[in-house]
PDB file of C-alpha atoms in Angstrom:
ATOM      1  CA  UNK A   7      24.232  28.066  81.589  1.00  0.00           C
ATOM      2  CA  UNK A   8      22.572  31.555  81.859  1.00  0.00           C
ATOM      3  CA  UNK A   9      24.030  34.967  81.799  1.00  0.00           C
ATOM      4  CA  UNK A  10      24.418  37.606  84.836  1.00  0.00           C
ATOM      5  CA  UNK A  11      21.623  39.321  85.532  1.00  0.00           C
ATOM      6  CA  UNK A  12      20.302  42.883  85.080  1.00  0.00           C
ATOM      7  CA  UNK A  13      18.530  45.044  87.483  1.00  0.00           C
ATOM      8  CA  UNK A  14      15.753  44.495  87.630  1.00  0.00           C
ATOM      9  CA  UNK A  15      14.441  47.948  87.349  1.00  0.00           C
ATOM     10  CA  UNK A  16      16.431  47.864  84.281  1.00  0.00           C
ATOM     11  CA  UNK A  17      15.333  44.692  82.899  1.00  0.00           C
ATOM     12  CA  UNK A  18      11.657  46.403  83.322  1.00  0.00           C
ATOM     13  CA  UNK A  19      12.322  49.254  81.495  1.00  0.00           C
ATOM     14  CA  UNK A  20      13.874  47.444  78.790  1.00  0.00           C
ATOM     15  CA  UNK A  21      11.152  45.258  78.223  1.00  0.00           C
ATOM     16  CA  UNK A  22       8.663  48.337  78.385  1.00  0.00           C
ATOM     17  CA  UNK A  23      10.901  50.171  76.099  1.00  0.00           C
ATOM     18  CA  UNK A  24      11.219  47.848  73.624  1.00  0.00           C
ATOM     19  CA  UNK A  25       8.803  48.134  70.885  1.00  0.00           C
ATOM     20  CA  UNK A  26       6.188  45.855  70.230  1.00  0.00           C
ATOM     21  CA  UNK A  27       7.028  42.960  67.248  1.00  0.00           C
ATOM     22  CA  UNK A  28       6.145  43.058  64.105  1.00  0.00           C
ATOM     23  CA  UNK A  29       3.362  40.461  62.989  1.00  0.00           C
ATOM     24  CA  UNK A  30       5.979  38.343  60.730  1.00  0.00           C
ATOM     25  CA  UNK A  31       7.294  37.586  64.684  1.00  0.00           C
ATOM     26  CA  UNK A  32       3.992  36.438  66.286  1.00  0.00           C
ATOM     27  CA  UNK A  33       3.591  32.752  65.838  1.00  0.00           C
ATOM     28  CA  UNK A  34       7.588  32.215  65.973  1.00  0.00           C
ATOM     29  CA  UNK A  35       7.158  34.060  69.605  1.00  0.00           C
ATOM     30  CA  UNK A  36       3.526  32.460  70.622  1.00  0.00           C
ATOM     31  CA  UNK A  37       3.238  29.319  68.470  1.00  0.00           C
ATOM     32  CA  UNK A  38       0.151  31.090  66.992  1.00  0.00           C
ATOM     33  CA  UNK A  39      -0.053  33.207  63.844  1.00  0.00           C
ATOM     34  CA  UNK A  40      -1.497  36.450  64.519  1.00  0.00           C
ATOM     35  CA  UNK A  41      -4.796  34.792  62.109  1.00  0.00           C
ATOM     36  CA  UNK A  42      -5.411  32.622  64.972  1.00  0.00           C
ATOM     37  CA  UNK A  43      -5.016  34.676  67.645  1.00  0.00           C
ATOM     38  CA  UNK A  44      -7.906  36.914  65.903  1.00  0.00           C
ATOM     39  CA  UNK A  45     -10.059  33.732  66.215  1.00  0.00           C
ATOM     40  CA  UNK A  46      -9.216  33.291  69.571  1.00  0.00           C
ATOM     41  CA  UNK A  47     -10.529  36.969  70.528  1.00  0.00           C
ATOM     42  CA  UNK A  48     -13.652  36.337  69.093  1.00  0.00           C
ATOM     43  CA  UNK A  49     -14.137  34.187  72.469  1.00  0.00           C
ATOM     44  CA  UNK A  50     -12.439  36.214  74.381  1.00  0.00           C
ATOM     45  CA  UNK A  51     -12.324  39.783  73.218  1.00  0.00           C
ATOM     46  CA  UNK A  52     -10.669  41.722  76.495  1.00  0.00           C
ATOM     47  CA  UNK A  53      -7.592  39.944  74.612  1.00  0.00           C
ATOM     48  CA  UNK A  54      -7.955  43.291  72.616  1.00  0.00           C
ATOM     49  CA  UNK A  55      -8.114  44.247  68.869  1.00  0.00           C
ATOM     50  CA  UNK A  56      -4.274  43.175  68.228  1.00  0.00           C
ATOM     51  CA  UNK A  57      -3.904  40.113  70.491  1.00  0.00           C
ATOM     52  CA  UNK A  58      -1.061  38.212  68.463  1.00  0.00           C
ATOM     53  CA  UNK A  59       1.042  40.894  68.876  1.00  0.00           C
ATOM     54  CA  UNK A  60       0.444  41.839  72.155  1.00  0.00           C
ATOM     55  CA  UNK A  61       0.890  38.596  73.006  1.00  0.00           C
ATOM     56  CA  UNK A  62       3.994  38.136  71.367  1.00  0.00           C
ATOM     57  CA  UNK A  63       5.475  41.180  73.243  1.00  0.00           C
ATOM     58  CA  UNK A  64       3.764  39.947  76.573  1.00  0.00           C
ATOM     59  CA  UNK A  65       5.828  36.794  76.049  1.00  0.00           C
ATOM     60  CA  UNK A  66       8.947  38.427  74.782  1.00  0.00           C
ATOM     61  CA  UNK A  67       8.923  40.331  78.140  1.00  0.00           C
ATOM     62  CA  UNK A  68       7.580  37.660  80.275  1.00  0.00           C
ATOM     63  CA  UNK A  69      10.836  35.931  79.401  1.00  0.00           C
ATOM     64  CA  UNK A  70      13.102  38.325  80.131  1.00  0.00           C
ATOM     65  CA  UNK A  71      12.028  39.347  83.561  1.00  0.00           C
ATOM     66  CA  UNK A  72      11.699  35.702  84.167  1.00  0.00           C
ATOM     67  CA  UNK A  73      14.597  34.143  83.389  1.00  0.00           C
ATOM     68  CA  UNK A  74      17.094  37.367  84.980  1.00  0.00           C
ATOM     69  CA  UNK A  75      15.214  37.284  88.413  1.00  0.00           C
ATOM     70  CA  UNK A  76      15.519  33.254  88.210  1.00  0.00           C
ATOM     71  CA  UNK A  77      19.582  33.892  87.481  1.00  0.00           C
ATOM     72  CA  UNK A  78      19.780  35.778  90.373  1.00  0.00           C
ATOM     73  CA  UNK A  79      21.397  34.568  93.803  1.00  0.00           C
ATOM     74  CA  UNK A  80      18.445  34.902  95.509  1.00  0.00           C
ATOM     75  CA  UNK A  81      15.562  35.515  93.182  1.00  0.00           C
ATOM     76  CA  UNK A  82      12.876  37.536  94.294  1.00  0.00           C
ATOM     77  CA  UNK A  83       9.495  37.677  91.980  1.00  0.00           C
ATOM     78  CA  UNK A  84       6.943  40.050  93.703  1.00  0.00           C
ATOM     79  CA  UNK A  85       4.484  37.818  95.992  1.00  0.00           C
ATOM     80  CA  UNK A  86       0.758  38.459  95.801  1.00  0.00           C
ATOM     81  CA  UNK A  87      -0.056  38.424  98.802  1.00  0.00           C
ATOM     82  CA  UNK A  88       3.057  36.268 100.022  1.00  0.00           C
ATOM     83  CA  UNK A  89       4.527  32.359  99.389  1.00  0.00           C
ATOM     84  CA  UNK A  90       1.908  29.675 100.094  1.00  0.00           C
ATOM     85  CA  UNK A  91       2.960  27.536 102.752  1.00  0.00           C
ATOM     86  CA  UNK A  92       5.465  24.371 102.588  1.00  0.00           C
ATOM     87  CA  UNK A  93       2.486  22.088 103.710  1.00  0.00           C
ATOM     88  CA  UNK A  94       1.222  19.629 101.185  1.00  0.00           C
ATOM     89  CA  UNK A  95      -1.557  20.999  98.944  1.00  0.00           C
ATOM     90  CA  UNK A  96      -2.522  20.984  95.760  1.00  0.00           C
ATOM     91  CA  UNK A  97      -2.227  24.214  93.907  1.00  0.00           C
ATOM     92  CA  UNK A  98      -4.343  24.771  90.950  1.00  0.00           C
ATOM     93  CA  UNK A  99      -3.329  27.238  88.261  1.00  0.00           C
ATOM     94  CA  UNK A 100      -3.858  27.851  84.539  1.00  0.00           C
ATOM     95  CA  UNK A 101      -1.828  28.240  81.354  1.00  0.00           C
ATOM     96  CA  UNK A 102      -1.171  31.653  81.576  1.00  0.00           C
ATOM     97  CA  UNK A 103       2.728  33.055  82.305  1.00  0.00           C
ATOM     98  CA  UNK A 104       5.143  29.693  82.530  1.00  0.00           C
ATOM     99  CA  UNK A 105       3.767  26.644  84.909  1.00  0.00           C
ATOM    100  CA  UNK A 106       7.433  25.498  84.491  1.00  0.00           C
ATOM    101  CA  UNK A 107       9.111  28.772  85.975  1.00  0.00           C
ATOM    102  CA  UNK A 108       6.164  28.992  88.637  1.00  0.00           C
ATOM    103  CA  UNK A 109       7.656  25.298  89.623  1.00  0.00           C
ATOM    104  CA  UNK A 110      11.072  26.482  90.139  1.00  0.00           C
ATOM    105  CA  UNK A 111       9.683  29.812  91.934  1.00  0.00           C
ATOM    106  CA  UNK A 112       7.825  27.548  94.449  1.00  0.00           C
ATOM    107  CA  UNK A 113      11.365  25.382  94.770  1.00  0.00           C
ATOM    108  CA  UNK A 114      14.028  28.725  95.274  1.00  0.00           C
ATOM    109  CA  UNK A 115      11.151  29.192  98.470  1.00  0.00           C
ATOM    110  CA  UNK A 116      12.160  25.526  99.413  1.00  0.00           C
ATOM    111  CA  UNK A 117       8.750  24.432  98.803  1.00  0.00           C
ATOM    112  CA  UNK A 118       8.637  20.893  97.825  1.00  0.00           C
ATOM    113  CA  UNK A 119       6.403  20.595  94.520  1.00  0.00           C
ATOM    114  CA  UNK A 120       6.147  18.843  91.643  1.00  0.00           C
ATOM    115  CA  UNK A 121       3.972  19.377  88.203  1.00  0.00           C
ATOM    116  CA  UNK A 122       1.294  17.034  87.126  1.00  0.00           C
ATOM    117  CA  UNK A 123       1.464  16.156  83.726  1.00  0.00           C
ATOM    118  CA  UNK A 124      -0.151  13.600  81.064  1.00  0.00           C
ATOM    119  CA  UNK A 125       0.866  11.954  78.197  1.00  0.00           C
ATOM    120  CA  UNK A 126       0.825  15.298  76.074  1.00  0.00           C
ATOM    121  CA  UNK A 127       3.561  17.274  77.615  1.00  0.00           C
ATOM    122  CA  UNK A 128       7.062  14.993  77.399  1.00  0.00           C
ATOM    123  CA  UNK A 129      10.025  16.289  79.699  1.00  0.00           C
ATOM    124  CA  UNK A 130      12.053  17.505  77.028  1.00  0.00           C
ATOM    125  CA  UNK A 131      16.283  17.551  77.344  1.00  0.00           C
ATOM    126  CA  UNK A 132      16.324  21.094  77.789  1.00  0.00           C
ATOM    127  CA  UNK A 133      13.735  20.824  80.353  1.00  0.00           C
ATOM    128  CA  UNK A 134      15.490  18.438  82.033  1.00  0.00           C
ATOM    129  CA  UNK A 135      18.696  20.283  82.052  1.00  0.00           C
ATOM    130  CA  UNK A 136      16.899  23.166  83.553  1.00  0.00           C
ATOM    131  CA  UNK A 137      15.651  21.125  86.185  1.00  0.00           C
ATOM    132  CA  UNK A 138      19.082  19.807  87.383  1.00  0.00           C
ATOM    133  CA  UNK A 139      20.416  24.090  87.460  1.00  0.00           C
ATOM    134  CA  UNK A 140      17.555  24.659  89.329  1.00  0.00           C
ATOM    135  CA  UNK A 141      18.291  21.172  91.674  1.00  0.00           C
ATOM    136  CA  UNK A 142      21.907  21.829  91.882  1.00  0.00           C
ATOM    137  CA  UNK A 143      20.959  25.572  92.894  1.00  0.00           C
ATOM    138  CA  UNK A 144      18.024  24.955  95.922  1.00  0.00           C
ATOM    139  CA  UNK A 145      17.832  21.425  96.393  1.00  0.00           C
ATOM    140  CA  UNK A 146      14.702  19.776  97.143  1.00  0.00           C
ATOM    141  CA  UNK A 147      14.329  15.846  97.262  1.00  0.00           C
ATOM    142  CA  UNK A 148      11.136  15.711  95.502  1.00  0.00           C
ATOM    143  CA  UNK A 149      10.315  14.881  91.628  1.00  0.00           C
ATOM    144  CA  UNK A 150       9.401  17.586  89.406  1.00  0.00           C
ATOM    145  CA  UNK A 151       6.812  15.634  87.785  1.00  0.00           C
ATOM    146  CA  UNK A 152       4.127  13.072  88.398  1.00  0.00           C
ATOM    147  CA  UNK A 153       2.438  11.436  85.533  1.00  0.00           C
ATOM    148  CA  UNK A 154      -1.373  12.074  85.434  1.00  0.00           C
ATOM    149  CA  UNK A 155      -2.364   8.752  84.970  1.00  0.00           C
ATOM    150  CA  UNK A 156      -1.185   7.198  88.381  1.00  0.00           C
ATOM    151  CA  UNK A 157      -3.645   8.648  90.672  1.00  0.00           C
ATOM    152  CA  UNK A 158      -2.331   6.728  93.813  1.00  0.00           C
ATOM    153  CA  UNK A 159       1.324   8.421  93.417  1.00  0.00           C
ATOM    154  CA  UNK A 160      -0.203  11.378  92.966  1.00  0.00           C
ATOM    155  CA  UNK A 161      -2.103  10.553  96.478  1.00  0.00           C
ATOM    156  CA  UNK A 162       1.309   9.112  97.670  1.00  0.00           C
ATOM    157  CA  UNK A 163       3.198  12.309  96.752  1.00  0.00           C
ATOM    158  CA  UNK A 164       1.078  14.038  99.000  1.00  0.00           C
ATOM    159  CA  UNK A 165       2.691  12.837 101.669  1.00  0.00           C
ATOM    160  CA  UNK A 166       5.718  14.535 101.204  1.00  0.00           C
ATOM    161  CA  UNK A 167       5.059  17.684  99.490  1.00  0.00           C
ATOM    162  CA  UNK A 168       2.794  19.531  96.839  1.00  0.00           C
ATOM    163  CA  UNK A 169       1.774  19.228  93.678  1.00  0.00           C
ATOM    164  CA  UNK A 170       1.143  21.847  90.859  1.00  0.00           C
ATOM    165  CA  UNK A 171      -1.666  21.205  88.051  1.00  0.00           C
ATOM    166  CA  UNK A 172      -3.220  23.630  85.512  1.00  0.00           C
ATOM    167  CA  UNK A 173      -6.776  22.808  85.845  1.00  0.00           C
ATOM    168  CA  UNK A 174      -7.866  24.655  82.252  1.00  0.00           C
ATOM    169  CA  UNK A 175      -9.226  22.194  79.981  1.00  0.00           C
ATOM    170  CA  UNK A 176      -6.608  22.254  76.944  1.00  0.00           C
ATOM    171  CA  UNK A 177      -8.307  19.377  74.537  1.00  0.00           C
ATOM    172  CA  UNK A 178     -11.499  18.933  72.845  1.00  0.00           C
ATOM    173  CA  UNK A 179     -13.826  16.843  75.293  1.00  0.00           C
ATOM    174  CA  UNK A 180     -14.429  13.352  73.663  1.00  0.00           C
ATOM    175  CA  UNK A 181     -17.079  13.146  71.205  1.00  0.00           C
ATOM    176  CA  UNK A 182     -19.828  11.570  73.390  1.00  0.00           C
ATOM    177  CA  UNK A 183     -17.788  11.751  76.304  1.00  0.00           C
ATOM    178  CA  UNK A 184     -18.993  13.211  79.914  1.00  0.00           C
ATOM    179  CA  UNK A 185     -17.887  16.497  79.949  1.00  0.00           C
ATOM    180  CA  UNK A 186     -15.981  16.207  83.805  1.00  0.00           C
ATOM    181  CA  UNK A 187     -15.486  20.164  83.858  1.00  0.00           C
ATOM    182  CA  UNK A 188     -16.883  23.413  84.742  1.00  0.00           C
ATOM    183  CA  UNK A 189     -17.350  26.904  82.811  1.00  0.00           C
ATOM    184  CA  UNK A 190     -15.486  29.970  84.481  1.00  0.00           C
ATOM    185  CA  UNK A 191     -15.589  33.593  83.414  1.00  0.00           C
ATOM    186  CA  UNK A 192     -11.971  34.673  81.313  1.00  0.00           C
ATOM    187  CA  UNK A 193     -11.127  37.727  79.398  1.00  0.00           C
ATOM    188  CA  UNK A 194     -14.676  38.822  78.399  1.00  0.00           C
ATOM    189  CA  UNK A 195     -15.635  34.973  77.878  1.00  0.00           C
ATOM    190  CA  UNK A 196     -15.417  31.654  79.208  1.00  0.00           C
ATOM    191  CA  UNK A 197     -13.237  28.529  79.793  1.00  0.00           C
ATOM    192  CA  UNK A 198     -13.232  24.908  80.614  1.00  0.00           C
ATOM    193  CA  UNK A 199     -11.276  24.075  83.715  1.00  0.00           C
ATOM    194  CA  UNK A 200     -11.154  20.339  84.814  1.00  0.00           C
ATOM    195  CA  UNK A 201     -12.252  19.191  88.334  1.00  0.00           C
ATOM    196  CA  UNK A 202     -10.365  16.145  89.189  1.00  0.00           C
ATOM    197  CA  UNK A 203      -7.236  18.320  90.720  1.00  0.00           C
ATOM    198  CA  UNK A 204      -9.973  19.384  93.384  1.00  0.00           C
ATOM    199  CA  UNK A 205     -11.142  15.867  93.956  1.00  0.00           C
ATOM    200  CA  UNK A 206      -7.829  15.189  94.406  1.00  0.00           C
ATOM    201  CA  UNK A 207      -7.340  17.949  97.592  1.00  0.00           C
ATOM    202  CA  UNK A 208     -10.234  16.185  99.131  1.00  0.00           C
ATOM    203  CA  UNK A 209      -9.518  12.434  98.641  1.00  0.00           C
ATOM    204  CA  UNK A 210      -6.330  13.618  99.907  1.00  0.00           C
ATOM    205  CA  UNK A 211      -7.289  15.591 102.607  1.00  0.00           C
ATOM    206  CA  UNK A 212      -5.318  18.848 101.795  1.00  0.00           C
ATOM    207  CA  UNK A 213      -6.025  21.983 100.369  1.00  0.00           C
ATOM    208  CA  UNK A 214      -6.728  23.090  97.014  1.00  0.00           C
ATOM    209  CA  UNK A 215      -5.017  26.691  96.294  1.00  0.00           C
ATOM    210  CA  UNK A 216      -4.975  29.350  93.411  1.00  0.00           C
ATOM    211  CA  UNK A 217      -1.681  30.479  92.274  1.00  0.00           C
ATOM    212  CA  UNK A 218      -0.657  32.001  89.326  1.00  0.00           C
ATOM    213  CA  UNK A 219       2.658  33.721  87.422  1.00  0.00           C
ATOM    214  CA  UNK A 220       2.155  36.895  85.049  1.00  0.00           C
ATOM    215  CA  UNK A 221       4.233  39.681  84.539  1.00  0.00           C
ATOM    216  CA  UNK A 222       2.194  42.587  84.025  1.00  0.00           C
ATOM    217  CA  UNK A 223       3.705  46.085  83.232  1.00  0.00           C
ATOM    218  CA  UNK A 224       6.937  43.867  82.867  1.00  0.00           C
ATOM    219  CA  UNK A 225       6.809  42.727  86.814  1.00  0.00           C
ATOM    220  CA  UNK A 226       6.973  39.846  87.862  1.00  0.00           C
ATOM    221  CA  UNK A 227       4.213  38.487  89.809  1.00  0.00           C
ATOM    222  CA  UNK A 228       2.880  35.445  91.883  1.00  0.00           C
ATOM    223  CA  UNK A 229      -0.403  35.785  92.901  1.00  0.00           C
ATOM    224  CA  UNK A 230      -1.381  33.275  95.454  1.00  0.00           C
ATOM    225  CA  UNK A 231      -4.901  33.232  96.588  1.00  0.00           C
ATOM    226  CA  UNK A 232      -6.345  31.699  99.892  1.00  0.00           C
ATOM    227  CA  UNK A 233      -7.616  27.824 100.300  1.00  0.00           C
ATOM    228  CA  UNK A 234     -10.541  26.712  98.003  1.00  0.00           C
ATOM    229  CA  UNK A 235     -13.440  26.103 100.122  1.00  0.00           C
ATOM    230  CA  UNK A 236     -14.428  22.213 100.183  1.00  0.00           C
ATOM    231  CA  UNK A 237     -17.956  22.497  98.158  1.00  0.00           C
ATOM    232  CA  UNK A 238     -17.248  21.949  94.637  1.00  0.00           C
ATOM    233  CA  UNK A 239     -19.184  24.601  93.328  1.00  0.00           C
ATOM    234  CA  UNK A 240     -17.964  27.342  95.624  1.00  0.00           C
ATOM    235  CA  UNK A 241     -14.370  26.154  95.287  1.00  0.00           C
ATOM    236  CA  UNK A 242     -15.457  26.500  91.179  1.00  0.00           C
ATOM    237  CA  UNK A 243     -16.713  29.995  91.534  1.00  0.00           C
ATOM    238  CA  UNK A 244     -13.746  31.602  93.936  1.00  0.00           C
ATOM    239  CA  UNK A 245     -10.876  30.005  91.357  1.00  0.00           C
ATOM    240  CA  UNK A 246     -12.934  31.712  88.117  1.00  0.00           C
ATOM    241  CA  UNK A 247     -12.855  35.030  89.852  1.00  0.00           C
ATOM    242  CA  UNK A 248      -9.443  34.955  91.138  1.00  0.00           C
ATOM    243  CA  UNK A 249      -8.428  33.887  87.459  1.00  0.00           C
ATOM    244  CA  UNK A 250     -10.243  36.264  85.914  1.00  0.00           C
ATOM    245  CA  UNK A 251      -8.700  38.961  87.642  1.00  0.00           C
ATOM    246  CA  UNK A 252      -5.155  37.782  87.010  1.00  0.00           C
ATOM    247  CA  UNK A 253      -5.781  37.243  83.321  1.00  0.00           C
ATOM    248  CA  UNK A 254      -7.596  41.027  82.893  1.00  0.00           C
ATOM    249  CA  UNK A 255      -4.551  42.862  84.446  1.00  0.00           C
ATOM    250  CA  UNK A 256      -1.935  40.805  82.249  1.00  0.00           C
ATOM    251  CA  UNK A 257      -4.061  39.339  79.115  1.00  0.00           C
ATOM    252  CA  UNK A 258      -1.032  38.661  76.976  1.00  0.00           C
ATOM    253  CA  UNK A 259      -0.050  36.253  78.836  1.00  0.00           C
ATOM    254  CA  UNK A 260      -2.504  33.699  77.969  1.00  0.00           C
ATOM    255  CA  UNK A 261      -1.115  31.308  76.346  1.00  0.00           C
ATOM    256  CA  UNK A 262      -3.276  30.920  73.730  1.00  0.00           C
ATOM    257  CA  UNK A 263      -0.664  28.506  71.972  1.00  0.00           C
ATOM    258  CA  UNK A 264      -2.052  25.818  74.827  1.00  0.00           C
ATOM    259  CA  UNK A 265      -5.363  26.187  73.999  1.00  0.00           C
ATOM    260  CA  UNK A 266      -4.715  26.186  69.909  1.00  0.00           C
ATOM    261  CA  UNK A 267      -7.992  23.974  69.533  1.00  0.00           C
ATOM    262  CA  UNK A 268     -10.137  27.115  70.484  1.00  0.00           C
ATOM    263  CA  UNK A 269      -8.576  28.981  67.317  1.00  0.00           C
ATOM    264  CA  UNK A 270      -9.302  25.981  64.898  1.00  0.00           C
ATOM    265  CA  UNK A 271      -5.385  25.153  65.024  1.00  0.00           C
ATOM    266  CA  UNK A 272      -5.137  21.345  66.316  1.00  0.00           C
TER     267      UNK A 272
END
C-alpha cells in the first residue's frame, strides 16, 4: 500500500528544498483558498503575511515526513520529551499536524488509544483501510474510534486504554446556547477549546495530557507535555501555553481548513 521509505535526513531536505507552491495550489493542498486564509490571519496574525501558502507547503511537507517515517519498520518520530505512558488517560490535543497519524504514532508505541469523534467526522474507506495497515502492522485490540455521543463507552473505554480528543472548538457555538468552553492564547490571538474531554479525566479518574504532532523545519515531532493539574482553570491555562508554544514554532500547521468558520467559509 505505501512505497519504501527515504532517509529521513533525505526526506528533510527534500521537503526544505522544495520550493514553496504557487497560490493556484493552496486550497487544493489546505482546503482553504489563500482569500481565506488572509481572513484567518486577521485573528491570528503570527500565521504571517502569506499564510495560505505557507500553509500549503507546511502541509505538503508535513505529509511527506509523515507518511515515510510511518512506512518504516520501526518508525521513529522525534519524542518531545518522550512517549506518554500505556496507562489509561485522556490526551487532549488540537487540530494542528494530523490527529489521525498522531493515533497510529501512539499505536507503533503499543499504546492502546482510540480517537473521539462526533457526528461530523465519518470514518471514511480510505481511513479505514489505513487503519487495518496500521492493525495488521502493531496490533492493538482496541477501537480506533469512539463516538462522542456515548459518554458511558467513552467512560467504559477507559478501562482498557486511552483515548485521544482535540479539545479546539471547531463549530459556531449555538445561537443562544451556553458557551461550555474556554479562551486560550494561539498564534498572536485566541481560540475556543471545549472542556468536557477534561471532565471526562476526572469523572474517570485518569489523567488529562497535552500531546501534539507538527513537523517543524520538516521534523517530525511529538510533543507530549506532563499531566493537567485537576483544577479546571489551571488545567485551562497550562494546555493554552503548551499549545501556544507548539503552534508558534510550526504555525503552518494549523489546520485552518478545521476551523473554516473563523474565515467566513462554512
Amino acid at each position: 500500500m505505501i512505497r519504501p521509505p527515504f532517509p529521513s535526513l533525505l526526506m528533510r531536505g527534500i521537503s526544505r528544498a522544495w520550493p514553496s507552491p504557487p497560490a493556484a495550489r493552496v486550497e487544493p493542498l489546505t482546503g482553504l483558498a489563500d482569500s481565506e486564509w488572509r481572513r484567518l490571519a486577521e485573528s491570528f496574525p503570527l500565521l504571517g503575511p502569506d499564510p495560505g501558502r505557507d500553509a500549503a507547503r507546511s502541509r505538503r511537507t508535513f505529509t511527506l515526513v509523515a507518511w515515510n517515517e510511518l512506512s518504516r519498520r520501526r518508525p521513529r518520530p522525534e519524542w518531545n520529551p518522550a512517549p506518554p505512558s500505556s496507562e489509561p488517560q485522556v490526551l487532549v490535543t488540537a487540530h494542528i499536524g494530523n490527529l489521525r497519524l498522531l493515533r497510529y504514532f501512539l499505536r507503533v508505541e503499543g499504546i492502546p488509544v482510540a480517537t473521539i469523534v462526533d457526528e461530523t467526522h465519518p470514518t471514511s474507506g480510505s481511513t479505514g483501510k489505513w487503519n487495518e495497515w496500521i492493525d495488521r502492522r502493531f496490533p492493538i485490540a482496541f477501537p480506533h474510534t469512539f463516538p462522542s455521543d456515548q459518554p458511558h463507552r467513552l467512560r467504559a473505554a477507559l478501562r482498557r486504554g486511552s483515548l485521544l480528543a482535540a479539545i479546539d472548538r471547531i463549530h459556531r457555538p449555538p445561537p443562544g446556547g451556553r458557551d461550555r468552553s474556554a479562551r486560550v492564547p494561539f498564534l498572536g490571538g485566541a481560540i475556543a477549546i471545549e472542556l468536557g474531554a477534561l471532565r471526562l479525566a476526572r469523572l474517570a479518574g485518569v489523567a488529562a495530557r497535552p500531546i501534539f504532532v507538527t513537523a517543524p523545519a520538516a521534523r517530525l515531532t511529538i510533543t507530549v507535555g506532563a499531566p493537567l493539574p485537576q483544577s479546571e482553570a489551571e488545567a485551562v491555562r497550562e494546555f493554552g501555553a503548551i499549545f501556544d508554544r507548539v503552534s508558534r514554532e510550526s504555525p503552518g500547521d494549523f489546520d485552518g481548513y478545521t476551523h473554516r468558520y473563523l474565515a467566513g467559509a462554512g
